[in-house]
Coordinates of C-alpha atoms and ligand atoms in Angstrom, one line a residue:
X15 CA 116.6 125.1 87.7
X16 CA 116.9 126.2 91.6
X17 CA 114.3 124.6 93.9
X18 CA 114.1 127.0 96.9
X19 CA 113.8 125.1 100.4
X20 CA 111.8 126.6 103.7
X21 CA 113.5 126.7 107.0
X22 CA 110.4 125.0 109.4
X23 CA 112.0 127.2 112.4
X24 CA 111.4 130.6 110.8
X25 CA 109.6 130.0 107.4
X26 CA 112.6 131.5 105.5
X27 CA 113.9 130.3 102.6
X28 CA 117.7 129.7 103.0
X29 CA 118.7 126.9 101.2
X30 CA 118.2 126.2 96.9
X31 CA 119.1 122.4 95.4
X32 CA 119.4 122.5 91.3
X33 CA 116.8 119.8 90.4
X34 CA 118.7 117.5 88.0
X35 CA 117.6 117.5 84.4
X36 CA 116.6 114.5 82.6
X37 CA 119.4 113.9 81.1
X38 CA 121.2 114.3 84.2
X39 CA 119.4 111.7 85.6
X40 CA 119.7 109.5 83.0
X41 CA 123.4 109.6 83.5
X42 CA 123.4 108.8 87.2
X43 CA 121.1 106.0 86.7
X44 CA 123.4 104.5 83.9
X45 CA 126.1 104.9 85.9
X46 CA 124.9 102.7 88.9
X47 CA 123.8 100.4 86.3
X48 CA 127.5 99.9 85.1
X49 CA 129.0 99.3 88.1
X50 CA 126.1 97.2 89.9
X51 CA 127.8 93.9 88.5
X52 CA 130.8 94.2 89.8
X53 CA 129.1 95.1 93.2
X54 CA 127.2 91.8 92.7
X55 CA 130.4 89.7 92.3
X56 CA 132.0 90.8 95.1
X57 CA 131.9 88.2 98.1
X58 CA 129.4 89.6 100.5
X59 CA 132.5 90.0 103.1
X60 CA 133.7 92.7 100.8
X61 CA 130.3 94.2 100.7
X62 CA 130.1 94.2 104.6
X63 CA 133.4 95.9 104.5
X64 CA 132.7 98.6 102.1
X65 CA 129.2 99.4 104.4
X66 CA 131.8 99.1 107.5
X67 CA 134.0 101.6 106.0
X68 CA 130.8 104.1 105.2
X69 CA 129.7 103.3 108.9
X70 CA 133.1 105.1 110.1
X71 CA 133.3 107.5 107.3
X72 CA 129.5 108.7 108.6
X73 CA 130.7 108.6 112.3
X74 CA 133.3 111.0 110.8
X75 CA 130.9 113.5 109.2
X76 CA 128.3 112.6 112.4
X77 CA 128.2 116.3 113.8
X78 CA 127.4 118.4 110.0
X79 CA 124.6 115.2 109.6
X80 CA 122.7 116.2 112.7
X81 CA 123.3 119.8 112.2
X82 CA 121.7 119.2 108.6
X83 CA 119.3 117.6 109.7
X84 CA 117.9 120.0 112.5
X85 CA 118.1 122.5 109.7
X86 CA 115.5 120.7 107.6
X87 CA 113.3 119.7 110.2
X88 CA 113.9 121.7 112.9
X89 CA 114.3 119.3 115.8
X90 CA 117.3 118.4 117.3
X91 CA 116.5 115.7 119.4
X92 CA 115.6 113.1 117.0
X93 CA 118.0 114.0 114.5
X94 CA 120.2 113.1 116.7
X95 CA 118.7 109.8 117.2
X96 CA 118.6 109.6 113.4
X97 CA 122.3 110.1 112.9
X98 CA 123.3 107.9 115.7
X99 CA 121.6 105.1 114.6
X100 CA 122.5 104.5 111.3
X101 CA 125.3 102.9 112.8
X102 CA 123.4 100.2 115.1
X103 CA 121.2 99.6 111.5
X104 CA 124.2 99.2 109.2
X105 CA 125.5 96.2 112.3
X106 CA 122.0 95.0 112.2
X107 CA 121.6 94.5 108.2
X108 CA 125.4 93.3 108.2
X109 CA 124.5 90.2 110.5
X110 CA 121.1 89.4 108.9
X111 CA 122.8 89.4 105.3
X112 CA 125.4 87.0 107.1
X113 CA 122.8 84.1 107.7
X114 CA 120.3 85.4 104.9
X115 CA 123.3 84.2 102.2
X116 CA 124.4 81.5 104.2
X117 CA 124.8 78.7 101.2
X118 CA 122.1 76.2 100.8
X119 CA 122.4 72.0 99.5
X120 CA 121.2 71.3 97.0
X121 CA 117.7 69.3 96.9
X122 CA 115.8 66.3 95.8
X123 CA 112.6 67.2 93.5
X124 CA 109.6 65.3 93.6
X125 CA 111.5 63.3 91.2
X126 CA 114.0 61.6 93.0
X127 CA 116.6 62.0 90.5
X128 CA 116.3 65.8 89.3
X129 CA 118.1 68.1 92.0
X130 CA 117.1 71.4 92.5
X131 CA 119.6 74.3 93.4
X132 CA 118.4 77.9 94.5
X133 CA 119.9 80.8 93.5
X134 CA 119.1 84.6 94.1
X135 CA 119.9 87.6 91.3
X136 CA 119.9 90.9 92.6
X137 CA 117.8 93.8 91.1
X138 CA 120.3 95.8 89.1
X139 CA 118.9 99.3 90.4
X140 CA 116.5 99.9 93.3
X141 CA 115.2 103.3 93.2
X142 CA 114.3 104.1 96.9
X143 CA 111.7 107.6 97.0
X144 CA 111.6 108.9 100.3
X145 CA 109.4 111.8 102.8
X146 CA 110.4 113.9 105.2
X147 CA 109.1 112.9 108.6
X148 CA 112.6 111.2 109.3
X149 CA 114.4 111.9 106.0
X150 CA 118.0 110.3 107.0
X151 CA 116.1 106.9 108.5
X152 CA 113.2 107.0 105.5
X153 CA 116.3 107.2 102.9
X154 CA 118.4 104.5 104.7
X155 CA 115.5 102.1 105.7
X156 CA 115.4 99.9 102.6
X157 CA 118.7 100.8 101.0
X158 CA 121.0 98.9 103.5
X159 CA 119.4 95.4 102.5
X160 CA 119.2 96.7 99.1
X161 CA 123.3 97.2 99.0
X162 CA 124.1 94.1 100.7
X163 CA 122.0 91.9 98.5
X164 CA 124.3 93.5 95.9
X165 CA 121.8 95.7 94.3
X166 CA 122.8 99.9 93.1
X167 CA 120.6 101.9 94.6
X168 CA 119.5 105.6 94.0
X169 CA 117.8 107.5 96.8
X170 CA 115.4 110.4 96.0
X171 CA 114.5 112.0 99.7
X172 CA 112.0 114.6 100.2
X173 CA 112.2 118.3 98.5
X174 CA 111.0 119.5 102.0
X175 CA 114.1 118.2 103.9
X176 CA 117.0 117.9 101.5
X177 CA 119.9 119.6 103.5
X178 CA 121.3 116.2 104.6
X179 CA 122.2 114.9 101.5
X180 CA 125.1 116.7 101.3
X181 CA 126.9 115.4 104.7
X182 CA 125.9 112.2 103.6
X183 CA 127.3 112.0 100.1
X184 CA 130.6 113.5 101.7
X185 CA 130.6 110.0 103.6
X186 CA 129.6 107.9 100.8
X187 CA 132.4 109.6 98.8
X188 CA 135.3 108.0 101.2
X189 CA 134.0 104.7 100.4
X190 CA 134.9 104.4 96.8
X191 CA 133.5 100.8 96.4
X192 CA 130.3 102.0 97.5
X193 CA 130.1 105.4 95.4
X194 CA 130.2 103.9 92.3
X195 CA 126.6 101.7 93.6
X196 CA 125.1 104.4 96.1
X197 CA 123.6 107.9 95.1
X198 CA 121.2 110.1 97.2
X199 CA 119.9 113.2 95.1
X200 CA 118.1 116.1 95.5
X201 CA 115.1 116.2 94.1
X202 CA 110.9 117.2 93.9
X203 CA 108.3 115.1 93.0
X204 CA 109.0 115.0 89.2
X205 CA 112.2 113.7 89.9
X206 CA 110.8 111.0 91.4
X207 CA 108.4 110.1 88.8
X208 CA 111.1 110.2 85.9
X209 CA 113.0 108.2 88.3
X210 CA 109.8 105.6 88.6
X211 CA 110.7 105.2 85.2
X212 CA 114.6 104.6 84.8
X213 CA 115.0 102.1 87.5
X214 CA 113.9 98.1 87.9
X215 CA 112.3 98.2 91.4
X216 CA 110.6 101.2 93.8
X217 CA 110.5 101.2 97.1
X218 CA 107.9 104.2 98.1
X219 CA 107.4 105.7 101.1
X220 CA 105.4 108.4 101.7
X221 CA 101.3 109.6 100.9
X222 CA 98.4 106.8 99.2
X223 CA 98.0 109.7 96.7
X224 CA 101.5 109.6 95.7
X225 CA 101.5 106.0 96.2
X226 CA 98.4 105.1 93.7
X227 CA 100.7 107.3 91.3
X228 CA 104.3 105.4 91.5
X229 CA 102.4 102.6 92.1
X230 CA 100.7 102.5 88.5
X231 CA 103.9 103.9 86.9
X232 CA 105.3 100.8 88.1
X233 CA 102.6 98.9 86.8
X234 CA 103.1 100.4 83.6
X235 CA 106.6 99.3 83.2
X236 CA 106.3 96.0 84.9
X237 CA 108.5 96.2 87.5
X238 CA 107.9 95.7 91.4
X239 CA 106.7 98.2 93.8
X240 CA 107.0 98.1 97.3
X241 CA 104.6 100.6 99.2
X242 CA 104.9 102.2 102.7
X243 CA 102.5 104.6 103.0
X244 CA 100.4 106.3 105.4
X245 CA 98.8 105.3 108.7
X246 CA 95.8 106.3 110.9
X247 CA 97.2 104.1 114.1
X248 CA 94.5 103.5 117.3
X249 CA 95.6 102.7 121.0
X250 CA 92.9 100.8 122.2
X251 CA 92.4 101.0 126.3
X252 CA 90.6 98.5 127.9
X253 CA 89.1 98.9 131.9
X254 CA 92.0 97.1 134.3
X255 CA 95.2 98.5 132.3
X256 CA 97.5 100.2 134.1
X257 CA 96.3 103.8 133.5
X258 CA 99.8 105.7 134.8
X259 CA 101.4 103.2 131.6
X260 CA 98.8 104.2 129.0
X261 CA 98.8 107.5 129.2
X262 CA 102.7 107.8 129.2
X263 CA 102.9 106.0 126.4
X264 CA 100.1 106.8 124.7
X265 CA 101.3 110.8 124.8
X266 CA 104.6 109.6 123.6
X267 CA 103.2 107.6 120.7
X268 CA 101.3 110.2 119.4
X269 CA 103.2 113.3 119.7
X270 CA 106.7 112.4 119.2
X271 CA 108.4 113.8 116.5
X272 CA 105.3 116.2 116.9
X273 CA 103.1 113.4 115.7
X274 CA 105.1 113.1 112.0
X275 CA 105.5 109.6 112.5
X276 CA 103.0 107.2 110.0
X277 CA 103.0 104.7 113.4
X278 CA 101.9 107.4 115.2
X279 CA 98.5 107.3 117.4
X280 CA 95.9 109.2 116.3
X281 CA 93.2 107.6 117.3
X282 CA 92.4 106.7 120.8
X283 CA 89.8 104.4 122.1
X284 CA 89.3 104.1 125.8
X285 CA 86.5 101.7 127.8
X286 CA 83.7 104.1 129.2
X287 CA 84.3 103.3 133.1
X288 CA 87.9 104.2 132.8
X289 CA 87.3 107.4 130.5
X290 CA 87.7 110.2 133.5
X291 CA 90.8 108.8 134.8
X292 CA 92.2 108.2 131.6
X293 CA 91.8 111.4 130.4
X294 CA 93.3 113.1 133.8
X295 CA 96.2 111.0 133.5
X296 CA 96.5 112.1 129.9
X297 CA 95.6 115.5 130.4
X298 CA 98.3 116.3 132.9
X299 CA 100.9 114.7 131.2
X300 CA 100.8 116.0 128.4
X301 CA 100.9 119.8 129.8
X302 CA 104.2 118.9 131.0
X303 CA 105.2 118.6 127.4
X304 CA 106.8 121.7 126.1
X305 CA 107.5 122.9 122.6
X306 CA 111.0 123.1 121.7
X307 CA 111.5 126.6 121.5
X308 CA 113.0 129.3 121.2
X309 CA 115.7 126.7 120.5
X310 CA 115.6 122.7 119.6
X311 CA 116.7 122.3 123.3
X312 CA 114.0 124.2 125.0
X313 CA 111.8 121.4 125.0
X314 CA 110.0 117.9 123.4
X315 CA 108.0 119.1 120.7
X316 CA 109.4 121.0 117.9
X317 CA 107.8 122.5 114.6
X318 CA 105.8 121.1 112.1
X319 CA 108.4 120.6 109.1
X320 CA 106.0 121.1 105.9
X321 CA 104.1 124.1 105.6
X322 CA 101.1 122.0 103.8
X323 CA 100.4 119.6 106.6
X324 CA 99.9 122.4 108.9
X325 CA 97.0 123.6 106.4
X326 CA 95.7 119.4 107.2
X327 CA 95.7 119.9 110.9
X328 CA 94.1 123.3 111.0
X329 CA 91.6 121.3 108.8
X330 CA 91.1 118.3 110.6
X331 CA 91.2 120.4 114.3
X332 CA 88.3 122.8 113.3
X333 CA 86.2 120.3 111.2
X334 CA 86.3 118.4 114.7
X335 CA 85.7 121.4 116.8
X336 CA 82.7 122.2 114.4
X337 CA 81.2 118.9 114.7
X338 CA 81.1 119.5 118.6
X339 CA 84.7 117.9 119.8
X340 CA 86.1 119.8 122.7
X341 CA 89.8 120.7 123.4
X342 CA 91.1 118.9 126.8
X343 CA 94.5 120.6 126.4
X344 CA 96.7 121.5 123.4
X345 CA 95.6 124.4 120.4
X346 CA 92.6 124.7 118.4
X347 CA 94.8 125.8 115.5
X348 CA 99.0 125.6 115.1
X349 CA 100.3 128.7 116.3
X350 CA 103.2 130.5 114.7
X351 CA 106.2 131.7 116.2
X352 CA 108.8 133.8 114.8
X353 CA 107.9 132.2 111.7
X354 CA 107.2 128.3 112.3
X355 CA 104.5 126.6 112.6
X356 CA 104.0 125.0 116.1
X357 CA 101.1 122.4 117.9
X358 CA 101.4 121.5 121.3
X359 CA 99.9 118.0 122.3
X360 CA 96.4 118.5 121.8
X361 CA 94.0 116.0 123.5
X362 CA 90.6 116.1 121.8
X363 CA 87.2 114.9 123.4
X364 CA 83.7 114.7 122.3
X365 CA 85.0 112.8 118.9
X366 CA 83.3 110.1 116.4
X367 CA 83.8 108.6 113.4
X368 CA 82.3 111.1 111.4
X369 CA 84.9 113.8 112.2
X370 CA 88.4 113.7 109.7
X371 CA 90.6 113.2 112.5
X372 CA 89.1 110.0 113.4
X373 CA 89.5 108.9 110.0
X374 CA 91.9 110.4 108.0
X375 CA 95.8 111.0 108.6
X376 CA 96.5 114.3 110.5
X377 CA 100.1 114.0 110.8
X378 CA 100.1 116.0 114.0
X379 CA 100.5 116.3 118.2
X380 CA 96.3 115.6 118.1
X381 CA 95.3 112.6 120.7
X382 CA 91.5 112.5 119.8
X383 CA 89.8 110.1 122.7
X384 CA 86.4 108.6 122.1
X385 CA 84.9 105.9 124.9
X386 CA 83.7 102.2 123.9
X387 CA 81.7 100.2 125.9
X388 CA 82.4 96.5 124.8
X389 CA 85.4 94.7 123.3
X390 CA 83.7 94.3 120.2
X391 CA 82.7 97.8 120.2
X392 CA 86.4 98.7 120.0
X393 CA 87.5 96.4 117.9
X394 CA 85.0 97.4 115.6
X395 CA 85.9 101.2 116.4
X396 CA 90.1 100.2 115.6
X397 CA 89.2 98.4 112.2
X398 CA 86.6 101.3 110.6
X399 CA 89.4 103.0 108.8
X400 CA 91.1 102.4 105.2
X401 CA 94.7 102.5 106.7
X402 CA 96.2 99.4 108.3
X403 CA 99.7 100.2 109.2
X404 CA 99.9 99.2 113.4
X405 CA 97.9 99.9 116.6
X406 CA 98.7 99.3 119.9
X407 CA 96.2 97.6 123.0
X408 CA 96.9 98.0 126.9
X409 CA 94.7 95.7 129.0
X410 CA 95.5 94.2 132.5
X411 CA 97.6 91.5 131.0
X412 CA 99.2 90.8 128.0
X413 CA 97.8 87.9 127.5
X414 CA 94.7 89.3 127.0
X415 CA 95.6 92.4 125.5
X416 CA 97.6 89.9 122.2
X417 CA 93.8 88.2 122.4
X418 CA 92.6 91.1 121.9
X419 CA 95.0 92.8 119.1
X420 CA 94.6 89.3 116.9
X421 CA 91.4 91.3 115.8
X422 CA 93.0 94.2 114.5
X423 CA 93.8 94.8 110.6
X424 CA 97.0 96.3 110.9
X425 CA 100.2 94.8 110.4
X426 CA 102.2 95.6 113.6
X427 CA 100.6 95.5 117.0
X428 CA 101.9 96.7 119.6
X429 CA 101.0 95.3 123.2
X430 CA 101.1 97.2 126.3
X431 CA 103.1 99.9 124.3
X432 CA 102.9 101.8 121.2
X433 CA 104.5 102.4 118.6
X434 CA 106.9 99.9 119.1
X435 CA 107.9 98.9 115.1
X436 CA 109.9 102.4 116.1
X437 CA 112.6 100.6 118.0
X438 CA 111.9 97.2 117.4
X439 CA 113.4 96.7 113.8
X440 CA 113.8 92.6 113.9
X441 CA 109.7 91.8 113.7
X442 CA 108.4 91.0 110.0
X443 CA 105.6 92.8 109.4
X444 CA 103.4 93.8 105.8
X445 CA 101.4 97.0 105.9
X446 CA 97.5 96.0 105.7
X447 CA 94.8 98.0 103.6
X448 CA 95.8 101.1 102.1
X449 CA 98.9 101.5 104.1
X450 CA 101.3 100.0 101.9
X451 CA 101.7 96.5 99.6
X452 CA 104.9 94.1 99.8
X453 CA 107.3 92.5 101.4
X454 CA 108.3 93.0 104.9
X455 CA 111.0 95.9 105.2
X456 CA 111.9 94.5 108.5
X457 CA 113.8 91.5 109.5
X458 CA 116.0 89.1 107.0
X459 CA 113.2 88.4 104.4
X460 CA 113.7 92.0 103.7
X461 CA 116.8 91.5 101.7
X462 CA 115.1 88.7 99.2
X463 CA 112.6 91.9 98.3
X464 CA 115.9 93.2 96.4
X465 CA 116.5 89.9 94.4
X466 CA 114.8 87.2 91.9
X467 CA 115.1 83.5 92.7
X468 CA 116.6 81.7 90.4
X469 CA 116.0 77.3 90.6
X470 CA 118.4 75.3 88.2
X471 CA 116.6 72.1 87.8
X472 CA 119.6 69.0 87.5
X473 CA 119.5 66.1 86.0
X474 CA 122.9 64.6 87.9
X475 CA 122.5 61.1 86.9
X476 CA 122.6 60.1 82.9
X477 CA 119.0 58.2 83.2
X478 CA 116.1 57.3 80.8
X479 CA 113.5 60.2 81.8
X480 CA 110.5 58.2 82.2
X481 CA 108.2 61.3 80.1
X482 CA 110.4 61.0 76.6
X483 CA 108.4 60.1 73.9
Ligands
LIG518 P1 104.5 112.5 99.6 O1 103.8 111.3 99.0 O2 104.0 113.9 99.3 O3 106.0 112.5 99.1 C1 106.9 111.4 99.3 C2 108.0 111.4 98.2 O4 107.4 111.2 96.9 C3 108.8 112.7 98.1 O5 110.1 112.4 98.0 C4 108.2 113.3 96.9 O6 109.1 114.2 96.2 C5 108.0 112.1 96.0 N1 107.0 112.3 94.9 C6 106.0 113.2 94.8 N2 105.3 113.0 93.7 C7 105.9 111.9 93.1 C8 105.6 111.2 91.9 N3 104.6 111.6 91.1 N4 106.3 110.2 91.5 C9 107.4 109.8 92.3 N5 107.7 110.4 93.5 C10 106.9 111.5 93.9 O7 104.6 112.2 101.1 P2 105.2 113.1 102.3 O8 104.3 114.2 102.6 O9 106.7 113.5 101.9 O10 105.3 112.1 103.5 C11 104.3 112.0 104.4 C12 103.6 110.7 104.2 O11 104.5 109.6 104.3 C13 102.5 110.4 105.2 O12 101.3 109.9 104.6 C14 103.1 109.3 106.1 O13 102.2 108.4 106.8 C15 103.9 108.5 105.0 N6 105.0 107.7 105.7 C16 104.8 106.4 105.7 C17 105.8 105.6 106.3 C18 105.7 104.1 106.4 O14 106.7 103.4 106.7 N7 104.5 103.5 106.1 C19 106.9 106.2 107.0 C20 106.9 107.6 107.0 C21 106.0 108.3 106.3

């Protein structure tokens, strides 16, 4: 069966995937599982090699990636950024598999003469399920340490942006080593779930509803889940912060990418004597912004990519506007040109709590700001959500602005800046409340996510055990 795909420039539909049946699926998943040992066996120098190889084979197909890519989202600037930096993460994961498997002695037990010796087994298959806010960085960001800890992996992006796959299997396909362990398919979101129930371990990204699903699929099987789901991030804004810096990088934190980002702001909080200014500084800013068209280079913000999140932030914008918010800048509704679906930064005033786009994910260009008075206030204000995925805090120093973010429920603060866990890949971090549940995805604890320890427990010595009846 053809699954028709949406252009998010023009609202055509000009590309079609066939959806694998199940028993195609069933065949690719067997066929990682065959090979897998032999991945496993090989010395992890031969793994780095065969990711080194796919890192110049993907420099090769670099320019059809990015133009794939556009395609499905319909920006160019960050695709771009996307296909350039796969590179810099396949280094990264290289180098933090290098120590992570650096061999360890053996140890004494409690019992000084039984030894103990680690050992770590790699999950046969991962089954990575990915959205389509970044699809090539989303599909990539835990199948790297999945590979090098020896593991086959099978990647299931988003239906909404599946054009890349194709450049990218081209890649994969020059590295024969790696082709028999890696596969990205096309596929929707009953895909996924048969796929939920073929491999030994999910790594999910993407909605809570979704999530709650895969996640009890999982539960059902026995098998571990890892979670990375959505996010409802505050900047908090404290009196004595450098305004000119807040604003900057406030506007950027919540609008890049058009605001498709889970770590992006969409909530801000701001101390009541430093409101006006705040908002003048915000408000000026962000009319300099420009949406990127007619083309992906006329300017920063370009289309929203699914047709159904528009629908959420139309919602969310005229729920506030009917609760008595107030547009600063920006659209009441997303606007369509020549067939896409377009929001310019929209900076919202007049807000509360009991407005959705204080409190639920909008997944759009929409800076809501709402004024505290006290530091308790605020950090009251930052926590009253279900979602605990990062924040950021600017206050005069940073000192006082960590102080301050030690309060927040989220796993990833961000001081003096936002949205930092963007570019900053090496901090471990978990995702708090409903934003996600596992390991850290970032730094080189990531990779033991993909394996099972393993102790042998050795008796080296031929002694009387003292417990023998
Ligand atoms: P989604 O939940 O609709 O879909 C995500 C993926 O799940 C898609 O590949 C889809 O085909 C698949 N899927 C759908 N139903 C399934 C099922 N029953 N079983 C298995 N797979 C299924 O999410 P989306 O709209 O693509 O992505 C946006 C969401 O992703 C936002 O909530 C955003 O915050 C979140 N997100 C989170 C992170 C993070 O790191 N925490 C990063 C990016 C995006």
């Amino acid at each position: 069966m053809k699954y028709a795909v949406r252009n998010p420039r023009n609202g055509q539909i000009d590309y079609y995937f066939d959806l694998p049946s199940a028993q195609q699926l069933q065949q690719s998943v067997d066929r990682l599982r065959q090979h897998q040992p032999s991945w496993q066996q090989l010395p992890l120098s031969e793994r780095i090699a065969a990711m080194q190889a796919w890192k110049a084979a993907l420099e090769k197909h670099q320019s059809a990636l990015i133009e794939a890519l556009t395609l499905d989202t319909g920006r160019r600037h960050e695709s771009v950024l996307e296909a350039q930096l796969i590179g810099q993460s396949i280094d990264r994961w290289c180098r933090l598999a290098e120590a992570f498997f650096e061999p360890a002695a053996d140890k004494v037990s409690a019992i000084p003469f039984i030894h103990i010796r680690q050992d770590l087994q790699p999950i046969p298959v991962v089954g990575v399920i990915s959205p389509w806010n970044f699809p090539l960085l989303l599909g990539l960001i835990d199948t790297l340490p999945a590979l090098l800890a020896g593991c086959s992996v099978v990647v299931k992006p988003s239906e909404i942006t599946p054009r890349f796959i194709e450049p990218l299997m081209d890649a994969v396909r020059e590295v024969p080593l790696l082709s028999e362990v890696l596969l990205f398919l096309a596929g929707d979101g009953n895909t996924g779930a048969q796929l939920v129930d073929l491999v030994d371990l999910v790594c999910f990204t993407g909605s809570v509803a979704t999530g709650r699903r895969v996640y009890a699929a999982c539960a059902a099987r026995f098998i571990p889940c890892f979670l990375e789901l959505g996010g409802k991030d505050p900047a908090l804004v404290f009196e004595g912060a450098n305004l000119e810096h807040a604003a900057a990088s406030i506007l950027w934190g919540s609008t890049v990418n058009c605001g498709q980002s889970c770590l992006s702001i969409e909530r801000v909080y701001v101390q009541e004597t430093i409101l006006q200014d705040f908002l003048e500084k915000l408000k000026e800013r962000a009319e300099r912004v420009k949406l990127a068209f007619p083309t992906p280079e006329d300017g920063q913000i370009g289309p929203v990519i699914s047709e159904r999140q528009v629908h959420i932030i139309n919602d969310h914008l005229s729920d506030a506007l009917a609760k008595g918010a107030h547009v600063l800048t920006g659209n009441t509704c997303c606007e369509q040109r020549n067939g896409g679906w377009y929001c310019r930064p929209t900076v919202l005033t007049g807000v509360d709590h009991t407005m959705k786009v204080m409190t639920e994910e909008t997944f759009g260009p929409i800076i809501p700001v709402m004024p505290f008075r006290t530091e308790a206030e605020a950090i009251q204000l930052a926590n009253g959500t279900i979602y605990g995925l990062s924040a950021a805090v600017f206050a005069h120093d940073w000192e006082t602005a960590l102080r301050i973010g030690q309060h927040i429920e989220a796993g990833a603060i961000s001081i003096n800046e936002c949205a930092l866990t963007a570019l900053v890949h090496e901090g471990e971090k978990q995702s708090f409340k409903m934003s996600g549940i596992g390991g850290t995805r970032m730094g080189p604890s990531a990779i033991k996510r993909f394996m099972r320890q393993r102790a042998f427990l050795i008796k080296k010595e031929p002694i009387l055990s003292p417990w023998w009846f």
